[in-house]
Short mmCIF file of C-alpha atoms in Angstrom, two decimals:
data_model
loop_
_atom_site.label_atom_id
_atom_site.label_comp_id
_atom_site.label_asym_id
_atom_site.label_seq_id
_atom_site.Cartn_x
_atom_site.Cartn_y
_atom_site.Cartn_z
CA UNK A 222 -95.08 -2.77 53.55
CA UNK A 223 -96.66 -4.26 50.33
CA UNK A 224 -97.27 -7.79 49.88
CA UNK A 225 -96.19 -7.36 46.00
CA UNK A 226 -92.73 -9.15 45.87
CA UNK A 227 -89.74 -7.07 45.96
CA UNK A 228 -86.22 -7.71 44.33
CA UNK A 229 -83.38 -5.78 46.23
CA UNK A 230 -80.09 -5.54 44.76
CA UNK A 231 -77.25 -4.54 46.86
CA UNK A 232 -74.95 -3.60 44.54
CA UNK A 233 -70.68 -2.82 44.99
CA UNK A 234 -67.65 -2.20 42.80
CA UNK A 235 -65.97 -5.72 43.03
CA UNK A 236 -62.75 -7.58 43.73
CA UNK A 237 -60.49 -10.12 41.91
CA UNK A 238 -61.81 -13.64 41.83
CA UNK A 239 -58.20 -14.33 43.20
CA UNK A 240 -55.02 -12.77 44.72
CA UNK A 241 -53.10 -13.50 41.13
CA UNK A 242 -51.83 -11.83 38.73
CA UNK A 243 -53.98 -12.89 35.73
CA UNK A 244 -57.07 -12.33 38.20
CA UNK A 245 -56.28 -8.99 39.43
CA UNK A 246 -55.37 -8.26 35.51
CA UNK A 247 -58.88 -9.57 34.26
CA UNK A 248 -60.60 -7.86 36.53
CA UNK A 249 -58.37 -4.27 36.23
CA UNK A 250 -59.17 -4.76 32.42
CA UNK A 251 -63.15 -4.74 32.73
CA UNK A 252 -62.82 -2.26 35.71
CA UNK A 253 -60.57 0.30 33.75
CA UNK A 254 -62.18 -0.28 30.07
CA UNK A 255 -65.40 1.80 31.58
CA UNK A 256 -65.98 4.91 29.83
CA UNK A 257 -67.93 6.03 33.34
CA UNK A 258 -64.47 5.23 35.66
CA UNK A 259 -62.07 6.32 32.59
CA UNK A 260 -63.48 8.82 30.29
CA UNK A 261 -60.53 9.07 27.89
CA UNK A 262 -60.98 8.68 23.95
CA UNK A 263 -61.40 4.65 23.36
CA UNK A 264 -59.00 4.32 20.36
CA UNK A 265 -56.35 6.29 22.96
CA UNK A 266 -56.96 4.72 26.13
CA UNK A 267 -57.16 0.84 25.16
CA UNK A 268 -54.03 0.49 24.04
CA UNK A 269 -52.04 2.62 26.79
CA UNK A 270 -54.27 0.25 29.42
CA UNK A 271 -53.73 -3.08 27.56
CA UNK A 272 -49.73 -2.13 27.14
CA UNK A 273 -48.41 -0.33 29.48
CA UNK A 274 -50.89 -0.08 32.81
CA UNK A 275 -52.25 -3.85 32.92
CA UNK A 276 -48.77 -5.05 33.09
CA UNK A 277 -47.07 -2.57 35.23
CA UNK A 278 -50.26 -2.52 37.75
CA UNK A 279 -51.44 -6.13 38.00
CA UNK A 280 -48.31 -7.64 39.55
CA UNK A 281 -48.46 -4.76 42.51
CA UNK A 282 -51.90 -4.73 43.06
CA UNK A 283 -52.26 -8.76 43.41
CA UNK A 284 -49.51 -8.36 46.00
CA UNK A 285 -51.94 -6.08 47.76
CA UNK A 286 -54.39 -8.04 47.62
CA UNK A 287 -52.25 -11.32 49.00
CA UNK A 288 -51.73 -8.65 52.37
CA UNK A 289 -55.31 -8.46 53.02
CA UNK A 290 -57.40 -11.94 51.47
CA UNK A 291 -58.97 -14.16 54.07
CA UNK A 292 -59.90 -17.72 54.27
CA UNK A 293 -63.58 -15.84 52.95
CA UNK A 294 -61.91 -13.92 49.98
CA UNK A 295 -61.58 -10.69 49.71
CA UNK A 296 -62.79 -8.52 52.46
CA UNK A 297 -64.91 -6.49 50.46
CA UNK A 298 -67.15 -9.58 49.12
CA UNK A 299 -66.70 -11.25 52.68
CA UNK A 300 -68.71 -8.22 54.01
CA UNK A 301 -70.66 -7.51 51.35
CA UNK A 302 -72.22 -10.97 51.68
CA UNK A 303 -72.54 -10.71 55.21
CA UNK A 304 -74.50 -7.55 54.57
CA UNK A 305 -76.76 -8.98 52.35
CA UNK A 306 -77.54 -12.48 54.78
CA UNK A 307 -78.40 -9.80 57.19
CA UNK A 308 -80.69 -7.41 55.18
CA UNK A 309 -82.34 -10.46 54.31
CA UNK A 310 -82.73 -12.01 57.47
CA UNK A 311 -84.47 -8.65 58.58
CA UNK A 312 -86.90 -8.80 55.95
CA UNK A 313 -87.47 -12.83 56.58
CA UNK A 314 -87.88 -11.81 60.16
CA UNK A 315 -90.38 -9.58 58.97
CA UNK A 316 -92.54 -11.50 57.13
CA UNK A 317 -91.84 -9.57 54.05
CA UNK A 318 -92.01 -10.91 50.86
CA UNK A 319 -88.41 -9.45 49.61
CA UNK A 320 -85.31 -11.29 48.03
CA UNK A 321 -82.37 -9.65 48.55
CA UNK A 322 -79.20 -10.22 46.06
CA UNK A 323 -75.61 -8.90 45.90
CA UNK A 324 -74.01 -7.58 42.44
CA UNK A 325 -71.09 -6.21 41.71
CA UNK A 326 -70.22 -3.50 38.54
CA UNK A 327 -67.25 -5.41 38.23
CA UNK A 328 -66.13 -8.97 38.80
CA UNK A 329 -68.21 -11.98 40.46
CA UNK A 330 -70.88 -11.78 41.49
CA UNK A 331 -72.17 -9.87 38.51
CA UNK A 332 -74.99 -7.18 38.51
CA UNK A 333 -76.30 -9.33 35.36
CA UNK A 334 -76.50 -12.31 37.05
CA UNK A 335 -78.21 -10.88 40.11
CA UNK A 336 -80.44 -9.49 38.16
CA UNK A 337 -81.65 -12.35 36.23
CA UNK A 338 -82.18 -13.94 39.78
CA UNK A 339 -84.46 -12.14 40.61
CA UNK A 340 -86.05 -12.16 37.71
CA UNK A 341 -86.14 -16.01 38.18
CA UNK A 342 -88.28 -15.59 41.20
CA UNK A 343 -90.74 -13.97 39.98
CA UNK A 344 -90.04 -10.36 42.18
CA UNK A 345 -92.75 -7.90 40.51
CA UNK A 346 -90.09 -4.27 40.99
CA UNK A 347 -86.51 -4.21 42.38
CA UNK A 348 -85.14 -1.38 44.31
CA UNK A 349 -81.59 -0.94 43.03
CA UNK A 350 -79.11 -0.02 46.52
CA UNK A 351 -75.92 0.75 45.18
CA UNK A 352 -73.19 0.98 48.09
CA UNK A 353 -72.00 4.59 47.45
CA UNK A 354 -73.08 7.24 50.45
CA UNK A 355 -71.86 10.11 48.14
CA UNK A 356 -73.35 9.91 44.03
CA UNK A 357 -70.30 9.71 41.25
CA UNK A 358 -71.09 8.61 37.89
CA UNK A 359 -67.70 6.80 38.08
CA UNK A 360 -69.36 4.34 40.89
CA UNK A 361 -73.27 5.42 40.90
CA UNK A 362 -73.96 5.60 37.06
CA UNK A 363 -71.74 2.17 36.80
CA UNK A 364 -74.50 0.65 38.68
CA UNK A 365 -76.99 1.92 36.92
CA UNK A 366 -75.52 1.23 33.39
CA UNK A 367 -75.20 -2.55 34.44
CA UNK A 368 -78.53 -2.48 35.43
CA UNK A 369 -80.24 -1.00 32.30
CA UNK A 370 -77.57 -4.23 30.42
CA UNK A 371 -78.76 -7.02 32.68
CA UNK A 372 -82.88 -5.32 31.66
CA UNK A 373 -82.29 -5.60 28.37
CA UNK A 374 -81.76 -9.28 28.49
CA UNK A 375 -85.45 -9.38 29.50
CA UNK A 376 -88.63 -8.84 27.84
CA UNK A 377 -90.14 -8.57 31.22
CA UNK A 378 -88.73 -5.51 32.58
CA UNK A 379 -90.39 -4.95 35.86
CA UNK A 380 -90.60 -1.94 37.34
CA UNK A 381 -87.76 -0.72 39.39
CA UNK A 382 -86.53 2.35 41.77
CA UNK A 383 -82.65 3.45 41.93
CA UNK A 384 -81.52 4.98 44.99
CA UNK A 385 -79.30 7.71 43.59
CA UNK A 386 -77.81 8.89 46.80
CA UNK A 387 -77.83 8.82 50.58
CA UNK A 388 -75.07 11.03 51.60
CA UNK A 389 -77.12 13.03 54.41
CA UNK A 390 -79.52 10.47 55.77
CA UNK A 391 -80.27 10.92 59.05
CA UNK A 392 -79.53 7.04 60.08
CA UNK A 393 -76.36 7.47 58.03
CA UNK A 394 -75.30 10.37 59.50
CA UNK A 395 -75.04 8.94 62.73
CA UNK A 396 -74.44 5.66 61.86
CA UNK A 397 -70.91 7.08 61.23
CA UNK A 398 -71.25 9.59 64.05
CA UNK A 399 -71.38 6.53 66.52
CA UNK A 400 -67.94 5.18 65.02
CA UNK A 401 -66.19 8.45 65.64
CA UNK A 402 -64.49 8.08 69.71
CA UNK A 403 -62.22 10.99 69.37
CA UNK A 404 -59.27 10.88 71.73
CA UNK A 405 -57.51 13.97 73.57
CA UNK A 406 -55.76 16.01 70.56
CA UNK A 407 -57.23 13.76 68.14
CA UNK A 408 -57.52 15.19 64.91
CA UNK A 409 -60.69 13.40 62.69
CA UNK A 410 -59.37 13.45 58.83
CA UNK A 411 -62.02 12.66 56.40
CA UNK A 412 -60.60 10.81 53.53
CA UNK A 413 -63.13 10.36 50.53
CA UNK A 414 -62.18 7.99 47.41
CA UNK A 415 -60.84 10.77 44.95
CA UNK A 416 -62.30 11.63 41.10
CA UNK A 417 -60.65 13.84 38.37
CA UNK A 418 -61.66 17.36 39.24
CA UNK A 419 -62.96 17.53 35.76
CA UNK A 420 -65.98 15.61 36.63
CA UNK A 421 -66.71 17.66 39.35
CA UNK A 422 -66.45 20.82 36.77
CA UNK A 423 -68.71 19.03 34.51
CA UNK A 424 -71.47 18.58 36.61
CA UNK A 425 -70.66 15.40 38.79
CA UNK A 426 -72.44 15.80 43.00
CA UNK A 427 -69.58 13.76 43.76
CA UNK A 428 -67.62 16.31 45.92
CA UNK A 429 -70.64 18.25 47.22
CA UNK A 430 -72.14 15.17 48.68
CA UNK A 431 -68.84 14.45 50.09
CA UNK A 432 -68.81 18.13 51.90
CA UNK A 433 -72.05 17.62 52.82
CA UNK A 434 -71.20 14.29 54.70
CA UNK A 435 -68.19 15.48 56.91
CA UNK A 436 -70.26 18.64 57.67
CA UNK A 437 -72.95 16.78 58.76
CA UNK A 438 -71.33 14.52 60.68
CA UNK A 439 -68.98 17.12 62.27
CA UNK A 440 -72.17 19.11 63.14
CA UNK A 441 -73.46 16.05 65.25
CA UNK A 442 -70.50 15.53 66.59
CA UNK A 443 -70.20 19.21 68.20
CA UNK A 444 -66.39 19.37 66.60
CA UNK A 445 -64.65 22.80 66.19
CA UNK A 446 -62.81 23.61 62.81
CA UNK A 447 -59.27 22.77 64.24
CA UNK A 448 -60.70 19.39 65.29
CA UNK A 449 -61.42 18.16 61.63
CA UNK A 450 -60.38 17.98 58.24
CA UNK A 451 -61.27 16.47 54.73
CA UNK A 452 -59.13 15.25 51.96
CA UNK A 453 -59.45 12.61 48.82
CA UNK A 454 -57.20 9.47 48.43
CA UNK A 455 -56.56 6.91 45.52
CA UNK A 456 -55.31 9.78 42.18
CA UNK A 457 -54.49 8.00 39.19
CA UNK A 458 -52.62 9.22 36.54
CA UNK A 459 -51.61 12.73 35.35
CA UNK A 460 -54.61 14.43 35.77
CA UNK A 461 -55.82 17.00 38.52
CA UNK A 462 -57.78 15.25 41.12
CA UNK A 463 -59.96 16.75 43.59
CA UNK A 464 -57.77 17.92 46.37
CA UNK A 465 -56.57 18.37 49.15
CA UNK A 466 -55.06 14.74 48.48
CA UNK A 467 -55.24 12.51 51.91
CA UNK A 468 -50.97 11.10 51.22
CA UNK A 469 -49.92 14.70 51.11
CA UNK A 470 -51.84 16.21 54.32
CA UNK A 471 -51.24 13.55 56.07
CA UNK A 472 -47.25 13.99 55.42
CA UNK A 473 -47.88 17.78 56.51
CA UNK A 474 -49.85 17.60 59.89
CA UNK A 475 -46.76 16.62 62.00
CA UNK A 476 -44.75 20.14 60.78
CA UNK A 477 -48.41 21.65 61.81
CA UNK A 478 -48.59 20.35 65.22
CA UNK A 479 -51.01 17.97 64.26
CA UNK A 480 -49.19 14.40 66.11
CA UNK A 481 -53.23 12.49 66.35
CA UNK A 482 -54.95 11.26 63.80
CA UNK A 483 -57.85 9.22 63.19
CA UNK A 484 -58.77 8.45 59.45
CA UNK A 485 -62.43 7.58 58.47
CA UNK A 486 -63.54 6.72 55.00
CA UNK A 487 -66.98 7.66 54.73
CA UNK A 488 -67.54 6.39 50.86
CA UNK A 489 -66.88 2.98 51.71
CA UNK A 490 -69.77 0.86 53.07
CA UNK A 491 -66.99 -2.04 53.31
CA UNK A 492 -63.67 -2.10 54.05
CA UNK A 493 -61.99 -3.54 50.68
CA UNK A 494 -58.55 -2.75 49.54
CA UNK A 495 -58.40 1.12 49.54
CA UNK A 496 -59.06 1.42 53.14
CA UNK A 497 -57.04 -2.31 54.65
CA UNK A 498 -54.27 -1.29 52.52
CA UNK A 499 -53.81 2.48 51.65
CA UNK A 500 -55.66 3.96 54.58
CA UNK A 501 -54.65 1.41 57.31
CA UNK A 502 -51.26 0.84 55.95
CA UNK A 503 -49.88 2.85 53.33
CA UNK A 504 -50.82 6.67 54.92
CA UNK A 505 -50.25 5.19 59.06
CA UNK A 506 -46.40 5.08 57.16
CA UNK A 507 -46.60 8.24 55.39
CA UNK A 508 -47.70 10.29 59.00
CA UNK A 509 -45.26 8.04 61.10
CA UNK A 510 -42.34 8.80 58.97
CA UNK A 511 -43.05 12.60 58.42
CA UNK A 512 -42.95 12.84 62.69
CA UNK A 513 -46.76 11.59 63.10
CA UNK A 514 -47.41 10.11 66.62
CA UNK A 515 -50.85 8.34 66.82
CA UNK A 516 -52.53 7.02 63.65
CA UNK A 517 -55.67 5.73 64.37
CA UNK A 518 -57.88 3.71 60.91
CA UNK A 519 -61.67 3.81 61.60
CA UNK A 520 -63.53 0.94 60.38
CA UNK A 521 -65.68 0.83 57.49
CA UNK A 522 -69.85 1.12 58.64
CA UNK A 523 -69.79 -2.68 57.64
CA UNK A 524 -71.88 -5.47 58.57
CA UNK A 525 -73.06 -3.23 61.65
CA UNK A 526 -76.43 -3.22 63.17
CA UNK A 527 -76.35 0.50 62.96
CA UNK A 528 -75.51 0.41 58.92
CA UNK A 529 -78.22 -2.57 58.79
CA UNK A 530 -80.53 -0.35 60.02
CA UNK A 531 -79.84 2.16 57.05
CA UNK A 532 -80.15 -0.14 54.19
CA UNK A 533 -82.99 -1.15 55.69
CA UNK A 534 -84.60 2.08 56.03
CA UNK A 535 -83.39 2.91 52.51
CA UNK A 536 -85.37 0.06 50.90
CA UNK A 537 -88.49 0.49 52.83
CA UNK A 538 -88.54 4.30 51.52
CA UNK A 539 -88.94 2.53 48.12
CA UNK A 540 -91.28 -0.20 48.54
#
């Protein structure tokens, strides 16, 4: 590796500073008012988020968030921080000159601020990691847009490289291969974070990485066609979202004969509130109640050594 020192940033959606209310509302407020996550017409979309969705959503998803906060926050930053100790402590162990910080696109710790830390010590590029398996330019181009804001802050821009995807790396591949312990007449459901199926009409990889991922992984794991299955969760609002959508399958496998289930998320590098909550929680209820026998939730890749490894690998491709 290069002696020239490198700037990492590890970089996430976010969380609430807080399980309140006005927390949860401040950070909704920035997380919604992006064009990249909401695409809608500014002078339409403001008001119907500041008036009617802040205050009806807030209130439910702080409660959410109550369910699942530890005595280390949220469990998204929890592990996200533990993610980036460990990266580090690879690199330290290493003898490489790299400084590793965490951002988020939203919330605390901020992508600027990360940013101008590593500016601060002096790191002569930065490889920009954002968390996302499968590209989106409602999660991936978020990253990169509060990247190019925290650069212009700077005369010295130092060079940089973005990792724009790593949907079917090898290392990642089997990184979630080795989660998957199928049971007897388990059925593996692959539930992806959903997007408007718009953006995947107007050009977004979002869904083809995501097809590309569960085939991959399917293919290592020697599965036959009735042993798997993909859907998207998490649809907001009125709009067509890609389908099939994870709440509704899962409500039909019991009437198919399908009684097993184990869910794994593959977008999520850290279990945060979609996957705790909705996966763990919400759809177990949804496939219980419709005559579902076994529900099984399959960890996020985490703090692992196995998704260590990965990042890892991913940053010394760039350096």
């Amino acid at each position: 590796m290069t002696q020239t020192k490198i700037g990492v940033l590890l970089a996430n959606l976010g969380t609430p500073d807080e399980p309140t209310t006005p927390a949860v509302k401040r950070y909704l407020r920035q997380f919604l008012s992006d064009p990249r996550v909401i695409d809608l017409p500014r002078l339409k979309w403001l008001p119907i988020l500041n008036f009617f969705v802040l205050p009806k959503r807030s209130p439910k998803v702080a409660e959410a968030y109550k369910a699942i906060w530890s005595n280390e926050g949220s469990p998204l930053l929890a592990i996200s921080r533990q993610q980036q100790k460990a990266v580090q402590a690879y690199f330290d162990s290493h003898h490489c000159n790299v400084v590793v910080e965490l951002g988020m696109s939203y919330g605390n710790p901020s992508i600027e601020k990360a940013v101008e830390s590593l500016i601060t010590q002096g790191v002569e590029k930065i490889i920009v990691l954002p968390l996302y398996p499968q590209y989106s330019s409602s999660t991936t181009a978020s990253v990169f847009d509060a990247f190019a804001r925290a650069l212009q802050m700077h005369k010295k821009m130092v060079p940089f490289e973005f990792i724009h995807n790593y949907h079917d790396h090898p290392l990642y591949i089997q990184a979630l291969a080795n989660t998957v312990q199928l049971a007897e007449d388990e059925l593996l459901l692959f539930s992806f974070h959903g997007i408007p199926q718009r953006y995947e009409t107007e050009g977004d990889f979002y869904a083809d990485h995501c097809r590309a991922t569960a085939h991959l992984v399917v293919e290592k794991l020697g599965l036959q066609p009735n042993q798997w299955f993909i859907s998207f969760q998490s649809r907001f609002g009125n709009e067509t979202w890609l389908q099939p959508y994870t709440d509704e399958t899962l409500q039909t496998f019991p009437a198919n004969n399908v009684k097993n289930v184990a869910v794994i998320c593959p977008g999520f590098s850290a279990d945060c509130l979609e996957t705790l909550e909705e996966i763990a929680e919400e759809n177990r209820e949804n496939f219980v109640n419709a005559g579902g026998k076994n529900y099984r939730y399959i960890p996020a890749l985490n703090a692992s050594d196995d998704h260590i490894q990965l990042l890892v690998k991913l940053i010394e491709e760039k350096c």
